[in-house]
JSON list of C-alpha atoms in Angstrom, two decimals:
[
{"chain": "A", "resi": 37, "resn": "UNK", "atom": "CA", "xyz": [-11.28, 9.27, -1.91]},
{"chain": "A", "resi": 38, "resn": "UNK", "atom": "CA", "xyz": [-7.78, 8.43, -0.87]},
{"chain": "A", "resi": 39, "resn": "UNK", "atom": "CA", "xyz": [-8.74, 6.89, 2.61]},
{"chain": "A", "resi": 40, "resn": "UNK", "atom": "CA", "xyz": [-10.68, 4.52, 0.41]},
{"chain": "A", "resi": 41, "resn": "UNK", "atom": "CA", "xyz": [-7.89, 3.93, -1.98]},
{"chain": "A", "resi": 42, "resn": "UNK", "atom": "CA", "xyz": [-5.71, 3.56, 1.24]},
{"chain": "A", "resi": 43, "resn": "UNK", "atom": "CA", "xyz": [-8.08, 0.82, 2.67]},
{"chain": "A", "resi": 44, "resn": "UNK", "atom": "CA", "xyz": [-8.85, -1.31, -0.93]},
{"chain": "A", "resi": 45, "resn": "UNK", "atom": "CA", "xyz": [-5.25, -1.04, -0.99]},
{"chain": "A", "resi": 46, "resn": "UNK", "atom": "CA", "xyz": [-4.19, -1.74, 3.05]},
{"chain": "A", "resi": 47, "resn": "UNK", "atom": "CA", "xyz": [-4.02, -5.92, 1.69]},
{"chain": "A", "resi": 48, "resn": "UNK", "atom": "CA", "xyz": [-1.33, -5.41, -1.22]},
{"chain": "A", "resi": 49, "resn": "UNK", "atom": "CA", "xyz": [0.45, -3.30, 1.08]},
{"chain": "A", "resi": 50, "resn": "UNK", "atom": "CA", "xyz": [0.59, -5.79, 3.66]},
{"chain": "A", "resi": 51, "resn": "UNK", "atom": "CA", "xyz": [0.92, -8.68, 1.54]},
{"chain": "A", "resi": 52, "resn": "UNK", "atom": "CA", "xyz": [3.90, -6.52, -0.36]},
{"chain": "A", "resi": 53, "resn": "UNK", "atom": "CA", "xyz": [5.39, -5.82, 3.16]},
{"chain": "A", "resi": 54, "resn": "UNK", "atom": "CA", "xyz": [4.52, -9.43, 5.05]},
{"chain": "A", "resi": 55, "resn": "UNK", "atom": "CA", "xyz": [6.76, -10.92, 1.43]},
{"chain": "A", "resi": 56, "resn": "UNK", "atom": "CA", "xyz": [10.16, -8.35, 1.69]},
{"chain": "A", "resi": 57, "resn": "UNK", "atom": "CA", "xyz": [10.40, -9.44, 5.98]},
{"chain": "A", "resi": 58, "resn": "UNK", "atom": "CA", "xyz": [9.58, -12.70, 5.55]},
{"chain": "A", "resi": 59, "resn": "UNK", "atom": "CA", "xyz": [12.40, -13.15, 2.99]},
{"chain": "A", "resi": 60, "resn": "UNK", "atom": "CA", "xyz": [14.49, -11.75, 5.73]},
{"chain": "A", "resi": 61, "resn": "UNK", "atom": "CA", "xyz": [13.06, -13.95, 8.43]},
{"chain": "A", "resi": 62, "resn": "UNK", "atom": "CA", "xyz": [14.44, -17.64, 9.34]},
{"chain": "A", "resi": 63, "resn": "UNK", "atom": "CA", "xyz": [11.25, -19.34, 9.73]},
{"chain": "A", "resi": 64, "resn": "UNK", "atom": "CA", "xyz": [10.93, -21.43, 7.37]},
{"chain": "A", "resi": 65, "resn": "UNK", "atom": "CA", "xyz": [11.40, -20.77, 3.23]},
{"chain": "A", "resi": 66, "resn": "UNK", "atom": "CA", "xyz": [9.50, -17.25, 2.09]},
{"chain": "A", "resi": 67, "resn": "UNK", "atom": "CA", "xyz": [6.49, -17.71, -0.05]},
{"chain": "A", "resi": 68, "resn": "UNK", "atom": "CA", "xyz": [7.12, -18.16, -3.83]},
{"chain": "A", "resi": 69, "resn": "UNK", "atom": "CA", "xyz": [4.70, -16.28, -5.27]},
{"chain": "A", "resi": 70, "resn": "UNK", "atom": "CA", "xyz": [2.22, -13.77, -4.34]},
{"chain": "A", "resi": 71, "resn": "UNK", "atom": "CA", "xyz": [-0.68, -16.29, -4.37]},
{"chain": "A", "resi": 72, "resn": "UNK", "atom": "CA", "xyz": [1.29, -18.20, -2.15]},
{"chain": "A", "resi": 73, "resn": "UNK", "atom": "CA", "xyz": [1.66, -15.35, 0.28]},
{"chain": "A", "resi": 74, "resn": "UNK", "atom": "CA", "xyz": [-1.81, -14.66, -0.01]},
{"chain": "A", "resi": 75, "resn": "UNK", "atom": "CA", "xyz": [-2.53, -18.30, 0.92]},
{"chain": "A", "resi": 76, "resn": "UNK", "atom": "CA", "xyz": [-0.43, -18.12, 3.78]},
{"chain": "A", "resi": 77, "resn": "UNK", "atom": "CA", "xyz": [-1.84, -15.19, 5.68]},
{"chain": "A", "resi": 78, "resn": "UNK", "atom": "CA", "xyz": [-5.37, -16.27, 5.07]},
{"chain": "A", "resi": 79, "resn": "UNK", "atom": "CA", "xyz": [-4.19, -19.89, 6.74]},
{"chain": "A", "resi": 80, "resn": "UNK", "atom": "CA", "xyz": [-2.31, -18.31, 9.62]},
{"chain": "A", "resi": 81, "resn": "UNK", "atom": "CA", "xyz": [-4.11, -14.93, 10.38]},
{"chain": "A", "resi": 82, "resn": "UNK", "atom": "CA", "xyz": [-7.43, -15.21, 8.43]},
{"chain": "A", "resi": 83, "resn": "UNK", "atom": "CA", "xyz": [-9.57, -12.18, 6.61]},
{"chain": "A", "resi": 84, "resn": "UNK", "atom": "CA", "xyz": [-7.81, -9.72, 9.33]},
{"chain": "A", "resi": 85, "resn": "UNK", "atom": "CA", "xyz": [-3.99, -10.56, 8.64]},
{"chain": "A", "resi": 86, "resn": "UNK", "atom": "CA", "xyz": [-5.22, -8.60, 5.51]},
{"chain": "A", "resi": 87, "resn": "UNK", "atom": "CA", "xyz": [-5.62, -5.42, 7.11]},
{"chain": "A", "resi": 88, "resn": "UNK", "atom": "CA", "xyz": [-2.82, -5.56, 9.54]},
{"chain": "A", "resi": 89, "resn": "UNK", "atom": "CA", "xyz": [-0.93, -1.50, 9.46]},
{"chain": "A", "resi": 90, "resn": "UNK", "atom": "CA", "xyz": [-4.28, -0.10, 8.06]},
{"chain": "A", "resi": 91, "resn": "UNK", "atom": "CA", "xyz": [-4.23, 2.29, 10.90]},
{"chain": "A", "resi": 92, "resn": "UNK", "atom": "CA", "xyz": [-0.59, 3.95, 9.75]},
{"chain": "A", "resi": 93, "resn": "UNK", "atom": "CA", "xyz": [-1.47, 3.11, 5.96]},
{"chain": "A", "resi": 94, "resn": "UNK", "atom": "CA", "xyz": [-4.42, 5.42, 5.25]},
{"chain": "A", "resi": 95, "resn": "UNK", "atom": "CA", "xyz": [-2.91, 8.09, 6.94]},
{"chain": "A", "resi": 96, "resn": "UNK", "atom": "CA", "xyz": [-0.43, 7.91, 4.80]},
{"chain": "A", "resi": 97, "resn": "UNK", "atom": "CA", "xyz": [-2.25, 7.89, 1.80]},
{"chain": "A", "resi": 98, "resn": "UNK", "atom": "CA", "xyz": [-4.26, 10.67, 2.82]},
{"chain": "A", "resi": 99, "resn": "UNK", "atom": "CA", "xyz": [-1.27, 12.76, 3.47]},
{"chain": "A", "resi": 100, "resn": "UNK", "atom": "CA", "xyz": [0.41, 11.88, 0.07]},
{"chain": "A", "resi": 101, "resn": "UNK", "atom": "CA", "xyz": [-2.79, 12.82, -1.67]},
{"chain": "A", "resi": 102, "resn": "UNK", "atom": "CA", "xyz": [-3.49, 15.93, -0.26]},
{"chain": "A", "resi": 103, "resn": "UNK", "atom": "CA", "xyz": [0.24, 16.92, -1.15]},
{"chain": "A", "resi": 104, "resn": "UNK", "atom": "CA", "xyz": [0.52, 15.31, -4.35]},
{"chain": "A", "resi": 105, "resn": "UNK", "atom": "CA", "xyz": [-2.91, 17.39, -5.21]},
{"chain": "A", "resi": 106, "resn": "UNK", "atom": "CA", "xyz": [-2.67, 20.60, -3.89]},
{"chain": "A", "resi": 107, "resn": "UNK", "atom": "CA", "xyz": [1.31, 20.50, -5.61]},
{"chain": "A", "resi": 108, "resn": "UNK", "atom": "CA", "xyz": [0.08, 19.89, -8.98]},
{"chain": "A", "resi": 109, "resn": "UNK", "atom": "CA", "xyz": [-2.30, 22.06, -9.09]},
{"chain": "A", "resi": 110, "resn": "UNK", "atom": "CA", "xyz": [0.07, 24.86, -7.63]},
{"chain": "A", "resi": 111, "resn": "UNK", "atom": "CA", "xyz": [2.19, 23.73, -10.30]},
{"chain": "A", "resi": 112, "resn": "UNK", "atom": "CA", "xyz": [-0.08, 23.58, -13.39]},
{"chain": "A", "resi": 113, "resn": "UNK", "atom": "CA", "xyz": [-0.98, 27.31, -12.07]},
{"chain": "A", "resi": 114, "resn": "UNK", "atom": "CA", "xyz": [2.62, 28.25, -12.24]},
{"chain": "A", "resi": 115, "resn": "UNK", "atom": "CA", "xyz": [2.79, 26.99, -15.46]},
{"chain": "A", "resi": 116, "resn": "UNK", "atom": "CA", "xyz": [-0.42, 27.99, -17.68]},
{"chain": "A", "resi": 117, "resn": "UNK", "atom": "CA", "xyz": [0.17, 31.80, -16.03]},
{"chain": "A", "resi": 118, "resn": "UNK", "atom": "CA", "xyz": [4.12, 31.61, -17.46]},
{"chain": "A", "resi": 119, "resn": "UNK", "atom": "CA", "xyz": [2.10, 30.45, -20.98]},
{"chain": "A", "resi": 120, "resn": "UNK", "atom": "CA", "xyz": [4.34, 27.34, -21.15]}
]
């Protein structure tokens, strides 16, 4: 489930990333808006300048899930046993 979160989600994180080092970049004025952005990449890069970094991001997402899971329900253990 979370390395197909990480892939529906690999285009807002790239779009999200592509917008903060572009603002940062001098080539020319960043993109105004998201739809802008989203414009842009499909112009310059096409349907893969989407899914540029999906290779580092699902990992990622993968290893946050399996952490954020297993911690909860370590936690919510914890917690119903204490009778909290």
């Amino acid at each position: 489930a979370a390395a197909c979160g990480g892939a529906v989600g690999t285009p807002f994180f790239a779009l999200k990333t592509r917008m903060q080092a572009v603002a940062s970049d001098l080539h020319g004025p960043p993109p105004t808006s998201a739809w802008q952005a989203l414009r842009l990449v499909y112009l310059e890069e096409g349907l893969r300048g989407y899914f540029h970094g999906m290779s580092a991001f699902v990992p990622r997402v993968m290893a946050y899930g399996s952490v954020q899971l297993s911690t909860y329900d370590t936690t919510k253990h914890a917690i119903v046993s204490r009778g909290w």
